[in-house]
Amino acid sequence: MRPSDATDTARQQYSKPKLRALLSVQLFNMLGDGLLTVGLTLIVVNVSQSATALTLLLACSTAAGIVALLGSSIWLDAFNRRRTLIVIDVGRVIAAVLRVAYLVSEQTWLLVLIGITAGISVALYRPAFSAYIGDIAAPDDRHAANALRSTASKLSSIAGPALAGVLANVDAQMAIPILAGLLACVSIAGFTLGPPGMTPERHWRMSGFSTAGFRFVWSHKWVMAIIAQGAIQIGFVSAPITLIVPLWLSDQHASGQYGYAMAIEAVGALTATLLFTRGVRIPATLGMPVLVLQGAVLLVVICGAPTILIYPAYFVLGLAMGIFGTLWISALQATVPAELLGRVLSIDALGNSAFSLVGILITGLALGYLSFGEVSTASLAVLIASVVLAALVPGVLTLGRQHREHNIEP
C-alpha cells in the first residue's frame, strides 16, 4: 500500500456540498488577491506617481514570494493544513492594514512591508490550498474540486483587477484595502468552520523532513519532468504571451480587445470545470498533449491574423490550461504521500514563479530587437519542444498512473 493510503479516510470526511461551499468561499479569497496585487499597484501609481516606488513594491513582492516558496518546500507539511491557511489569510489582513497606513501616511518604507507580506501570502496560498483539497476531498471528488479551484482562480484574476480599477477610477482607493481585508476575514471564517486536514505526527524528524519533498521529486522522474516543463512553459510561453498580445493588439489599434480576450479565457477554464464537475471522464493521456493548444494564441500573432481570432484562441488556451491543471494537481494528490504533498506542490510553484520573472525580463529584452512574430515563433518552438521532450519520460503521458498502480497492493 502506498504511504498516502493511511490518510484516505480523513480525506473523505468532507461531503460534496460542504466542499463546494468551502471552494465558493475561496472565490472571495482569490478575489481579494486580485485587489491585493493590482489594487496596490494602482494605489502606488496614484499616490506617489513614482517609478521607483512601484519598482520597490514589485521587487519586494516577487522576491518575498520566491523566498517563501523555497522555504515552504521544506516546512509546509510540518503544520496543520487549516491553521497554515488561516495564518496565510492573517498575512493578507496585515497587508491590507499596511495599505491603509500607506494611503494615510504615504511613507515609502511601508511599501517594503506591504510587498513582503502580500508576496508571501499570495505565493503560499496555492500550494497550501491544493494540499488541503487533497486531504479533505474524496479521491473521486478531486478532479471536480481542483477544477472548481482553478476556475475560481481564473475568474477572480479577472474580477479582482477589474474591481480595483473601478474603485480607483471613482476615487475610492481607500475601499480597495478595506475590501481586500474583509474578504480575507471571510476566508478565515470559512477555514475555521472547515475540517482540519492533515496534522503531522509529533515525532517527525527534522533531518529527514527538510529535503524529503526534493527527494521525492528527484526519485519520480515523471514528476520532475512535468515540473521542469511547466517552469519552462511559464517562463518562455506564458510570460511572452502576457507581454506580446496586449502590445500586438495595440499595434493593430485593437487594444480594447485584450480585456475581452481575458474574459473568454476564463470561459474556457469554466468549460473545463463543467466537464469535470459533470462527470466527463477526461483521460490522463490528454494532459500533456493538450498543452500544445496554447500555441493557438501565438499562431494568431505569427500569422498576422485578424484580431478577432484572438478570442477563440484564448478560449482554447483557457480550456487547455484548465484541463491540464486539473489532471496534474489531481495526479499529484493521488500519488504524493500526504506528508509530502505541500512541499512537492511548493516546488512546482517555486519553479513557475522563478521562471516567470526570468521569462518576462528576457521577453522584454527580446522585443527590443525582434518583431512580435519572431518572438512568438520562438515561444511556439519552445512550447512544442518542451512538451515532446517531457512526453519521452516514462510516466509523463499517463501522469504517473503506472506508478500508482504498481504501488497499490491488491
PDB file of C-alpha atoms in Angstrom, residues 100-397:
ATOM      1  CA  VAL A 100      -4.455  51.719   4.665  1.00  0.00           C
ATOM      2  CA  ALA A 101      -1.494  53.076   6.627  1.00  0.00           C
ATOM      3  CA  TYR A 102       0.312  53.838   3.352  1.00  0.00           C
ATOM      4  CA  LEU A 103      -2.685  55.721   1.980  1.00  0.00           C
ATOM      5  CA  VAL A 104      -2.811  57.801   5.140  1.00  0.00           C
ATOM      6  CA  SER A 105       0.913  58.459   5.613  1.00  0.00           C
ATOM      7  CA  GLU A 106       2.416  57.922   2.107  1.00  0.00           C
ATOM      8  CA  GLN A 107       5.571  56.550   3.755  1.00  0.00           C
ATOM      9  CA  THR A 108       7.705  54.701   1.196  1.00  0.00           C
ATOM     10  CA  TRP A 109       9.173  52.272   3.754  1.00  0.00           C
ATOM     11  CA  LEU A 110       5.697  50.821   4.221  1.00  0.00           C
ATOM     12  CA  LEU A 111       5.870  49.528   0.637  1.00  0.00           C
ATOM     13  CA  VAL A 112       8.635  47.165   1.681  1.00  0.00           C
ATOM     14  CA  LEU A 113       6.469  45.649   4.423  1.00  0.00           C
ATOM     15  CA  ILE A 114       3.431  45.530   2.140  1.00  0.00           C
ATOM     16  CA  GLY A 115       5.382  43.852  -0.653  1.00  0.00           C
ATOM     17  CA  ILE A 116       6.812  41.240   1.712  1.00  0.00           C
ATOM     18  CA  THR A 117       3.532  40.347   3.441  1.00  0.00           C
ATOM     19  CA  ALA A 118       1.490  40.348   0.221  1.00  0.00           C
ATOM     20  CA  GLY A 119       4.150  38.419  -1.717  1.00  0.00           C
ATOM     21  CA  ILE A 120       4.399  35.715   0.933  1.00  0.00           C
ATOM     22  CA  SER A 121       0.628  35.334   1.360  1.00  0.00           C
ATOM     23  CA  VAL A 122      -0.195  35.155  -2.340  1.00  0.00           C
ATOM     24  CA  ALA A 123       2.689  32.771  -3.121  1.00  0.00           C
ATOM     25  CA  LEU A 124       1.950  30.276  -0.339  1.00  0.00           C
ATOM     26  CA  TYR A 125      -1.800  30.117  -0.841  1.00  0.00           C
ATOM     27  CA  ARG A 126      -1.883  27.899  -3.950  1.00  0.00           C
ATOM     28  CA  PRO A 127       0.318  25.007  -2.729  1.00  0.00           C
ATOM     29  CA  ALA A 128      -1.208  25.144   0.756  1.00  0.00           C
ATOM     30  CA  PHE A 129      -4.797  25.110  -0.504  1.00  0.00           C
ATOM     31  CA  SER A 130      -4.145  22.407  -3.125  1.00  0.00           C
ATOM     32  CA  ALA A 131      -2.631  20.200  -0.412  1.00  0.00           C
ATOM     33  CA  TYR A 132      -5.669  20.918   1.778  1.00  0.00           C
ATOM     34  CA  ILE A 133      -8.028  19.815  -1.004  1.00  0.00           C
ATOM     35  CA  GLY A 134      -6.010  16.612  -1.288  1.00  0.00           C
ATOM     36  CA  ASP A 135      -6.746  15.958   2.376  1.00  0.00           C
ATOM     37  CA  ILE A 136     -10.431  16.783   2.612  1.00  0.00           C
ATOM     38  CA  ALA A 137     -11.760  15.645  -0.780  1.00  0.00           C
ATOM     39  CA  ALA A 138     -12.577  12.019  -1.515  1.00  0.00           C
ATOM     40  CA  PRO A 139     -10.471  10.570  -4.369  1.00  0.00           C
ATOM     41  CA  ASP A 140     -13.460  10.566  -6.732  1.00  0.00           C
ATOM     42  CA  ASP A 141     -14.161  14.238  -5.966  1.00  0.00           C
ATOM     43  CA  ARG A 142     -10.655  15.621  -6.500  1.00  0.00           C
ATOM     44  CA  HIS A 143     -10.990  16.291 -10.224  1.00  0.00           C
ATOM     45  CA  ALA A 144     -14.123  18.356  -9.684  1.00  0.00           C
ATOM     46  CA  ALA A 145     -12.674  20.122  -6.630  1.00  0.00           C
ATOM     47  CA  ASN A 146      -9.436  21.022  -8.399  1.00  0.00           C
ATOM     48  CA  ALA A 147     -11.351  22.192 -11.470  1.00  0.00           C
ATOM     49  CA  LEU A 148     -13.503  24.463  -9.297  1.00  0.00           C
ATOM     50  CA  ARG A 149     -10.409  25.854  -7.580  1.00  0.00           C
ATOM     51  CA  SER A 150      -8.762  26.511 -10.937  1.00  0.00           C
ATOM     52  CA  THR A 151     -11.821  28.287 -12.305  1.00  0.00           C
ATOM     53  CA  ALA A 152     -12.234  30.340  -9.132  1.00  0.00           C
ATOM     54  CA  SER A 153      -8.633  31.459  -9.537  1.00  0.00           C
ATOM     55  CA  LYS A 154      -9.149  32.409 -13.180  1.00  0.00           C
ATOM     56  CA  LEU A 155     -12.436  34.255 -12.599  1.00  0.00           C
ATOM     57  CA  SER A 156     -11.052  36.166  -9.626  1.00  0.00           C
ATOM     58  CA  SER A 157      -7.896  37.072 -11.557  1.00  0.00           C
ATOM     59  CA  ILE A 158     -10.192  38.991 -13.904  1.00  0.00           C
ATOM     60  CA  ALA A 159     -12.820  40.259 -11.470  1.00  0.00           C
ATOM     61  CA  GLY A 160     -10.299  41.377  -8.823  1.00  0.00           C
ATOM     62  CA  PRO A 161      -8.272  43.696 -11.058  1.00  0.00           C
ATOM     63  CA  ALA A 162     -11.471  44.945 -12.730  1.00  0.00           C
ATOM     64  CA  LEU A 163     -12.996  45.827  -9.354  1.00  0.00           C
ATOM     65  CA  ALA A 164      -9.762  47.507  -8.290  1.00  0.00           C
ATOM     66  CA  GLY A 165      -9.804  49.547 -11.489  1.00  0.00           C
ATOM     67  CA  VAL A 166     -13.399  50.649 -10.934  1.00  0.00           C
ATOM     68  CA  LEU A 167     -12.702  51.709  -7.338  1.00  0.00           C
ATOM     69  CA  ALA A 168      -9.572  53.585  -8.385  1.00  0.00           C
ATOM     70  CA  ASN A 169     -11.408  55.380 -11.196  1.00  0.00           C
ATOM     71  CA  VAL A 170     -14.146  56.628  -8.861  1.00  0.00           C
ATOM     72  CA  ASP A 171     -11.511  57.858  -6.399  1.00  0.00           C
ATOM     73  CA  ALA A 172     -12.412  55.225  -3.803  1.00  0.00           C
ATOM     74  CA  GLN A 173      -8.884  53.959  -3.249  1.00  0.00           C
ATOM     75  CA  MET A 174      -9.346  53.521   0.480  1.00  0.00           C
ATOM     76  CA  ALA A 175     -12.079  50.972  -0.256  1.00  0.00           C
ATOM     77  CA  ILE A 176      -9.569  48.691  -2.040  1.00  0.00           C
ATOM     78  CA  PRO A 177      -7.526  47.596   1.027  1.00  0.00           C
ATOM     79  CA  ILE A 178     -10.606  47.606   3.262  1.00  0.00           C
ATOM     80  CA  LEU A 179     -12.480  45.268   0.906  1.00  0.00           C
ATOM     81  CA  ALA A 180      -9.409  43.034   0.487  1.00  0.00           C
ATOM     82  CA  GLY A 181      -9.110  42.744   4.268  1.00  0.00           C
ATOM     83  CA  LEU A 182     -12.804  41.908   4.665  1.00  0.00           C
ATOM     84  CA  LEU A 183     -12.563  39.200   2.001  1.00  0.00           C
ATOM     85  CA  ALA A 184      -9.599  37.670   3.839  1.00  0.00           C
ATOM     86  CA  CYS A 185     -11.672  37.656   7.034  1.00  0.00           C
ATOM     87  CA  VAL A 186     -14.460  35.799   5.197  1.00  0.00           C
ATOM     88  CA  SER A 187     -11.883  33.221   4.142  1.00  0.00           C
ATOM     89  CA  ILE A 188     -10.621  32.859   7.710  1.00  0.00           C
ATOM     90  CA  ALA A 189     -14.186  32.185   8.866  1.00  0.00           C
ATOM     91  CA  GLY A 190     -14.627  29.589   6.133  1.00  0.00           C
ATOM     92  CA  PHE A 191     -11.464  27.737   7.104  1.00  0.00           C
ATOM     93  CA  THR A 192     -12.350  27.933  10.803  1.00  0.00           C
ATOM     94  CA  LEU A 193     -15.577  26.054  10.101  1.00  0.00           C
ATOM     95  CA  GLY A 194     -13.894  23.532   7.800  1.00  0.00           C
ATOM     96  CA  PRO A 195     -12.128  20.244   8.611  1.00  0.00           C
ATOM     97  CA  PRO A 196      -8.540  20.411   9.911  1.00  0.00           C
ATOM     98  CA  GLY A 197      -6.914  18.407   7.138  1.00  0.00           C
ATOM     99  CA  MET A 198      -3.672  16.549   7.766  1.00  0.00           C
ATOM    100  CA  THR A 199      -1.902  17.167  11.082  1.00  0.00           C
ATOM    101  CA  PRO A 200       1.719  15.932  11.094  1.00  0.00           C
ATOM    102  CA  GLU A 201       2.811  13.443  13.710  1.00  0.00           C
ATOM    103  CA  ARG A 202       4.578  14.911  16.713  1.00  0.00           C
ATOM    104  CA  HIS A 203       7.673  12.755  16.306  1.00  0.00           C
ATOM    105  CA  TRP A 204       8.613  13.783  12.754  1.00  0.00           C
ATOM    106  CA  ARG A 205      12.374  14.128  12.315  1.00  0.00           C
ATOM    107  CA  MET A 206      13.745  17.434  11.059  1.00  0.00           C
ATOM    108  CA  SER A 207      16.797  15.791   9.484  1.00  0.00           C
ATOM    109  CA  GLY A 208      14.704  13.690   7.120  1.00  0.00           C
ATOM    110  CA  PHE A 209      11.859  16.184   6.811  1.00  0.00           C
ATOM    111  CA  SER A 210      13.718  19.087   5.250  1.00  0.00           C
ATOM    112  CA  THR A 211      14.650  17.630   1.870  1.00  0.00           C
ATOM    113  CA  ALA A 212      12.022  14.914   1.584  1.00  0.00           C
ATOM    114  CA  GLY A 213       9.988  16.860  -0.998  1.00  0.00           C
ATOM    115  CA  PHE A 214      13.010  17.380  -3.233  1.00  0.00           C
ATOM    116  CA  ARG A 215      13.989  13.719  -2.835  1.00  0.00           C
ATOM    117  CA  PHE A 216      10.519  12.617  -3.861  1.00  0.00           C
ATOM    118  CA  VAL A 217      10.625  14.758  -6.998  1.00  0.00           C
ATOM    119  CA  TRP A 218      14.111  13.514  -7.863  1.00  0.00           C
ATOM    120  CA  SER A 219      13.129   9.863  -7.435  1.00  0.00           C
ATOM    121  CA  HIS A 220       9.970  10.244  -9.548  1.00  0.00           C
ATOM    122  CA  LYS A 221      11.274  11.300 -12.927  1.00  0.00           C
ATOM    123  CA  TRP A 222       7.821  11.869 -14.416  1.00  0.00           C
ATOM    124  CA  VAL A 223       7.037  14.405 -11.674  1.00  0.00           C
ATOM    125  CA  MET A 224      10.384  16.125 -12.180  1.00  0.00           C
ATOM    126  CA  ALA A 225       9.879  16.226 -15.961  1.00  0.00           C
ATOM    127  CA  ILE A 226       6.429  17.831 -15.706  1.00  0.00           C
ATOM    128  CA  ILE A 227       7.606  20.386 -13.133  1.00  0.00           C
ATOM    129  CA  ALA A 228      10.540  21.269 -15.400  1.00  0.00           C
ATOM    130  CA  GLN A 229       8.275  21.520 -18.455  1.00  0.00           C
ATOM    131  CA  GLY A 230       5.873  23.716 -16.503  1.00  0.00           C
ATOM    132  CA  ALA A 231       8.632  26.080 -15.404  1.00  0.00           C
ATOM    133  CA  ILE A 232       9.946  26.407 -18.964  1.00  0.00           C
ATOM    134  CA  GLN A 233       6.417  26.891 -20.285  1.00  0.00           C
ATOM    135  CA  ILE A 234       5.626  29.624 -17.738  1.00  0.00           C
ATOM    136  CA  GLY A 235       8.882  31.428 -18.461  1.00  0.00           C
ATOM    137  CA  PHE A 236       9.098  31.141 -22.237  1.00  0.00           C
ATOM    138  CA  VAL A 237       5.494  30.696 -23.359  1.00  0.00           C
ATOM    139  CA  SER A 238       3.071  32.165 -20.812  1.00  0.00           C
ATOM    140  CA  ALA A 239       5.244  35.189 -19.977  1.00  0.00           C
ATOM    141  CA  PRO A 240       5.780  36.099 -23.662  1.00  0.00           C
ATOM    142  CA  ILE A 241       2.035  35.731 -24.333  1.00  0.00           C
ATOM    143  CA  THR A 242       1.311  38.068 -21.421  1.00  0.00           C
ATOM    144  CA  LEU A 243       3.628  40.727 -22.847  1.00  0.00           C
ATOM    145  CA  ILE A 244       3.198  40.233 -26.582  1.00  0.00           C
ATOM    146  CA  VAL A 245      -0.582  40.017 -27.016  1.00  0.00           C
ATOM    147  CA  PRO A 246      -1.564  43.393 -25.481  1.00  0.00           C
ATOM    148  CA  LEU A 247       1.300  45.106 -27.335  1.00  0.00           C
ATOM    149  CA  TRP A 248       0.379  43.398 -30.625  1.00  0.00           C
ATOM    150  CA  LEU A 249      -3.288  44.327 -30.237  1.00  0.00           C
ATOM    151  CA  SER A 250      -2.294  47.911 -29.520  1.00  0.00           C
ATOM    152  CA  ASP A 251      -0.167  47.893 -32.667  1.00  0.00           C
ATOM    153  CA  GLN A 252      -3.262  46.703 -34.555  1.00  0.00           C
ATOM    154  CA  HIS A 253      -5.338  49.501 -32.975  1.00  0.00           C
ATOM    155  CA  ALA A 254      -7.400  46.916 -31.104  1.00  0.00           C
ATOM    156  CA  SER A 255      -6.087  47.232 -27.555  1.00  0.00           C
ATOM    157  CA  GLY A 256      -9.633  47.169 -26.193  1.00  0.00           C
ATOM    158  CA  GLN A 257      -9.971  43.529 -27.227  1.00  0.00           C
ATOM    159  CA  TYR A 258      -7.455  42.358 -24.637  1.00  0.00           C
ATOM    160  CA  GLY A 259      -9.853  42.622 -21.711  1.00  0.00           C
ATOM    161  CA  TYR A 260     -12.478  40.639 -23.608  1.00  0.00           C
ATOM    162  CA  ALA A 261      -9.868  38.034 -24.509  1.00  0.00           C
ATOM    163  CA  MET A 262      -9.058  37.591 -20.807  1.00  0.00           C
ATOM    164  CA  ALA A 263     -12.756  37.086 -20.068  1.00  0.00           C
ATOM    165  CA  ILE A 264     -13.043  34.498 -22.845  1.00  0.00           C
ATOM    166  CA  GLU A 265     -10.009  32.666 -21.453  1.00  0.00           C
ATOM    167  CA  ALA A 266     -11.921  32.419 -18.171  1.00  0.00           C
ATOM    168  CA  VAL A 267     -14.883  30.993 -20.090  1.00  0.00           C
ATOM    169  CA  GLY A 268     -12.567  28.332 -21.493  1.00  0.00           C
ATOM    170  CA  ALA A 269     -11.393  27.467 -17.986  1.00  0.00           C
ATOM    171  CA  LEU A 270     -15.002  27.369 -16.807  1.00  0.00           C
ATOM    172  CA  THR A 271     -15.816  24.966 -19.650  1.00  0.00           C
ATOM    173  CA  ALA A 272     -13.078  22.636 -18.415  1.00  0.00           C
ATOM    174  CA  THR A 273     -14.552  22.838 -14.926  1.00  0.00           C
ATOM    175  CA  LEU A 274     -18.019  21.951 -16.195  1.00  0.00           C
ATOM    176  CA  LEU A 275     -16.597  18.900 -17.977  1.00  0.00           C
ATOM    177  CA  PHE A 276     -15.078  17.616 -14.739  1.00  0.00           C
ATOM    178  CA  THR A 277     -17.992  18.514 -12.472  1.00  0.00           C
ATOM    179  CA  ARG A 278     -20.454  16.878 -14.865  1.00  0.00           C
ATOM    180  CA  GLY A 279     -18.543  13.629 -14.600  1.00  0.00           C
ATOM    181  CA  VAL A 280     -16.993  13.663 -18.076  1.00  0.00           C
ATOM    182  CA  ARG A 281     -14.002  11.332 -17.905  1.00  0.00           C
ATOM    183  CA  ILE A 282     -11.001  13.005 -19.459  1.00  0.00           C
ATOM    184  CA  PRO A 283      -8.115  10.537 -19.761  1.00  0.00           C
ATOM    185  CA  ALA A 284      -4.789  11.443 -18.195  1.00  0.00           C
ATOM    186  CA  THR A 285      -3.138  10.801 -21.566  1.00  0.00           C
ATOM    187  CA  LEU A 286      -4.617  14.096 -22.796  1.00  0.00           C
ATOM    188  CA  GLY A 287      -2.897  16.052 -20.017  1.00  0.00           C
ATOM    189  CA  MET A 288       0.414  16.812 -21.701  1.00  0.00           C
ATOM    190  CA  PRO A 289      -0.660  16.907 -25.380  1.00  0.00           C
ATOM    191  CA  VAL A 290      -3.414  19.438 -24.639  1.00  0.00           C
ATOM    192  CA  LEU A 291      -0.752  21.959 -23.589  1.00  0.00           C
ATOM    193  CA  VAL A 292       0.239  22.415 -27.226  1.00  0.00           C
ATOM    194  CA  LEU A 293      -3.127  24.128 -27.804  1.00  0.00           C
ATOM    195  CA  GLN A 294      -1.709  27.205 -26.052  1.00  0.00           C
ATOM    196  CA  GLY A 295       0.094  27.769 -29.332  1.00  0.00           C
ATOM    197  CA  ALA A 296      -3.188  28.937 -30.884  1.00  0.00           C
ATOM    198  CA  VAL A 297      -2.651  32.397 -29.397  1.00  0.00           C
ATOM    199  CA  LEU A 298       0.914  32.534 -30.679  1.00  0.00           C
ATOM    200  CA  LEU A 299      -0.190  31.411 -34.154  1.00  0.00           C
ATOM    201  CA  VAL A 300      -2.614  34.329 -34.397  1.00  0.00           C
ATOM    202  CA  VAL A 301       0.277  36.728 -33.808  1.00  0.00           C
ATOM    203  CA  ILE A 302       2.714  34.832 -36.041  1.00  0.00           C
ATOM    204  CA  CYS A 303       0.298  34.747 -38.979  1.00  0.00           C
ATOM    205  CA  GLY A 304      -0.837  38.318 -38.504  1.00  0.00           C
ATOM    206  CA  ALA A 305      -4.394  37.014 -38.482  1.00  0.00           C
ATOM    207  CA  PRO A 306      -7.445  39.217 -37.949  1.00  0.00           C
ATOM    208  CA  THR A 307      -7.523  40.305 -34.329  1.00  0.00           C
ATOM    209  CA  ILE A 308     -10.998  38.816 -33.882  1.00  0.00           C
ATOM    210  CA  LEU A 309      -9.352  35.371 -33.944  1.00  0.00           C
ATOM    211  CA  ILE A 310      -7.676  36.136 -30.638  1.00  0.00           C
ATOM    212  CA  TYR A 311     -10.997  35.303 -28.977  1.00  0.00           C
ATOM    213  CA  PRO A 312     -11.275  31.606 -29.980  1.00  0.00           C
ATOM    214  CA  ALA A 313      -7.513  31.277 -29.402  1.00  0.00           C
ATOM    215  CA  TYR A 314      -7.872  32.448 -25.806  1.00  0.00           C
ATOM    216  CA  PHE A 315     -10.875  30.186 -25.284  1.00  0.00           C
ATOM    217  CA  VAL A 316      -8.745  27.226 -26.362  1.00  0.00           C
ATOM    218  CA  LEU A 317      -5.934  28.453 -24.109  1.00  0.00           C
ATOM    219  CA  GLY A 318      -8.238  28.600 -21.077  1.00  0.00           C
ATOM    220  CA  LEU A 319      -9.735  25.186 -21.871  1.00  0.00           C
ATOM    221  CA  ALA A 320      -6.313  23.570 -22.311  1.00  0.00           C
ATOM    222  CA  MET A 321      -4.844  25.014 -19.127  1.00  0.00           C
ATOM    223  CA  GLY A 322      -7.994  24.121 -17.184  1.00  0.00           C
ATOM    224  CA  ILE A 323      -7.842  20.502 -18.306  1.00  0.00           C
ATOM    225  CA  PHE A 324      -4.114  20.091 -17.703  1.00  0.00           C
ATOM    226  CA  GLY A 325      -4.103  21.914 -14.375  1.00  0.00           C
ATOM    227  CA  THR A 326      -6.909  19.769 -13.006  1.00  0.00           C
ATOM    228  CA  LEU A 327      -5.402  16.489 -14.192  1.00  0.00           C
ATOM    229  CA  TRP A 328      -1.923  17.439 -12.938  1.00  0.00           C
ATOM    230  CA  ILE A 329      -2.899  18.541  -9.434  1.00  0.00           C
ATOM    231  CA  SER A 330      -5.234  15.554  -9.075  1.00  0.00           C
ATOM    232  CA  ALA A 331      -2.416  13.212 -10.124  1.00  0.00           C
ATOM    233  CA  LEU A 332      -0.101  14.716  -7.505  1.00  0.00           C
ATOM    234  CA  GLN A 333      -2.767  14.414  -4.810  1.00  0.00           C
ATOM    235  CA  ALA A 334      -3.237  10.753  -5.713  1.00  0.00           C
ATOM    236  CA  THR A 335       0.475   9.950  -5.973  1.00  0.00           C
ATOM    237  CA  VAL A 336       2.387  12.025  -3.438  1.00  0.00           C
ATOM    238  CA  PRO A 337       2.170  10.860   0.187  1.00  0.00           C
ATOM    239  CA  ALA A 338       0.070  13.272   2.255  1.00  0.00           C
ATOM    240  CA  GLU A 339       3.032  14.145   4.477  1.00  0.00           C
ATOM    241  CA  LEU A 340       4.971  15.368   1.398  1.00  0.00           C
ATOM    242  CA  LEU A 341       2.207  16.889  -0.725  1.00  0.00           C
ATOM    243  CA  GLY A 342       2.542  20.502   0.411  1.00  0.00           C
ATOM    244  CA  ARG A 343       6.275  20.520  -0.204  1.00  0.00           C
ATOM    245  CA  VAL A 344       6.036  18.963  -3.663  1.00  0.00           C
ATOM    246  CA  LEU A 345       3.356  21.496  -4.648  1.00  0.00           C
ATOM    247  CA  SER A 346       5.627  24.262  -3.326  1.00  0.00           C
ATOM    248  CA  ILE A 347       8.473  23.025  -5.517  1.00  0.00           C
ATOM    249  CA  ASP A 348       6.150  23.132  -8.521  1.00  0.00           C
ATOM    250  CA  ALA A 349       5.045  26.687  -7.684  1.00  0.00           C
ATOM    251  CA  LEU A 350       8.642  27.770  -6.992  1.00  0.00           C
ATOM    252  CA  GLY A 351       9.760  26.770 -10.485  1.00  0.00           C
ATOM    253  CA  ASN A 352       6.834  28.609 -12.038  1.00  0.00           C
ATOM    254  CA  SER A 353       7.434  31.814 -10.056  1.00  0.00           C
ATOM    255  CA  ALA A 354      11.159  31.939 -10.691  1.00  0.00           C
ATOM    256  CA  PHE A 355      10.888  31.262 -14.420  1.00  0.00           C
ATOM    257  CA  SER A 356       8.003  33.714 -14.803  1.00  0.00           C
ATOM    258  CA  LEU A 357      10.272  36.532 -13.644  1.00  0.00           C
ATOM    259  CA  VAL A 358      13.103  35.360 -15.910  1.00  0.00           C
ATOM    260  CA  GLY A 359      10.747  34.975 -18.870  1.00  0.00           C
ATOM    261  CA  ILE A 360       9.310  38.469 -18.528  1.00  0.00           C
ATOM    262  CA  LEU A 361      12.790  40.003 -18.391  1.00  0.00           C
ATOM    263  CA  ILE A 362      14.042  38.017 -21.409  1.00  0.00           C
ATOM    264  CA  THR A 363      10.907  38.699 -23.442  1.00  0.00           C
ATOM    265  CA  GLY A 364      11.125  42.402 -22.691  1.00  0.00           C
ATOM    266  CA  LEU A 365      14.719  42.465 -23.917  1.00  0.00           C
ATOM    267  CA  ALA A 366      13.925  40.352 -26.989  1.00  0.00           C
ATOM    268  CA  LEU A 367      11.118  42.664 -28.082  1.00  0.00           C
ATOM    269  CA  GLY A 368      13.671  45.449 -28.301  1.00  0.00           C
ATOM    270  CA  TYR A 369      15.390  43.619 -31.161  1.00  0.00           C
ATOM    271  CA  LEU A 370      12.828  41.235 -32.677  1.00  0.00           C
ATOM    272  CA  SER A 371       9.291  41.557 -34.005  1.00  0.00           C
ATOM    273  CA  PHE A 372       6.190  40.217 -32.286  1.00  0.00           C
ATOM    274  CA  GLY A 373       6.019  37.401 -34.831  1.00  0.00           C
ATOM    275  CA  GLU A 374       9.648  36.378 -34.334  1.00  0.00           C
ATOM    276  CA  VAL A 375       9.397  36.244 -30.547  1.00  0.00           C
ATOM    277  CA  SER A 376       6.095  34.350 -30.840  1.00  0.00           C
ATOM    278  CA  THR A 377       7.680  31.829 -33.207  1.00  0.00           C
ATOM    279  CA  ALA A 378      10.482  31.194 -30.739  1.00  0.00           C
ATOM    280  CA  SER A 379       7.946  30.734 -27.933  1.00  0.00           C
ATOM    281  CA  LEU A 380       5.903  28.288 -30.002  1.00  0.00           C
ATOM    282  CA  ALA A 381       9.039  26.270 -30.757  1.00  0.00           C
ATOM    283  CA  VAL A 382       9.891  26.158 -27.035  1.00  0.00           C
ATOM    284  CA  LEU A 383       6.336  25.037 -26.215  1.00  0.00           C
ATOM    285  CA  ILE A 384       6.344  22.164 -28.697  1.00  0.00           C
ATOM    286  CA  ALA A 385       9.883  21.061 -27.819  1.00  0.00           C
ATOM    287  CA  SER A 386       9.217  21.123 -24.057  1.00  0.00           C
ATOM    288  CA  VAL A 387       6.039  19.043 -24.393  1.00  0.00           C
ATOM    289  CA  VAL A 388       7.670  16.498 -26.716  1.00  0.00           C
ATOM    290  CA  LEU A 389      10.786  16.111 -24.562  1.00  0.00           C
ATOM    291  CA  ALA A 390       8.746  15.756 -21.376  1.00  0.00           C
ATOM    292  CA  ALA A 391       6.499  13.178 -23.038  1.00  0.00           C
ATOM    293  CA  LEU A 392       9.537  10.967 -23.679  1.00  0.00           C
ATOM    294  CA  VAL A 393       9.962  10.415 -19.935  1.00  0.00           C
ATOM    295  CA  PRO A 394       8.127   7.251 -18.791  1.00  0.00           C
ATOM    296  CA  GLY A 395       5.003   8.061 -16.804  1.00  0.00           C
ATOM    297  CA  VAL A 396       4.538  11.604 -18.107  1.00  0.00           C
ATOM    298  CA  LEU A 397       1.857  10.815 -20.694  1.00  0.00           C
TER     299      LEU A 397
END
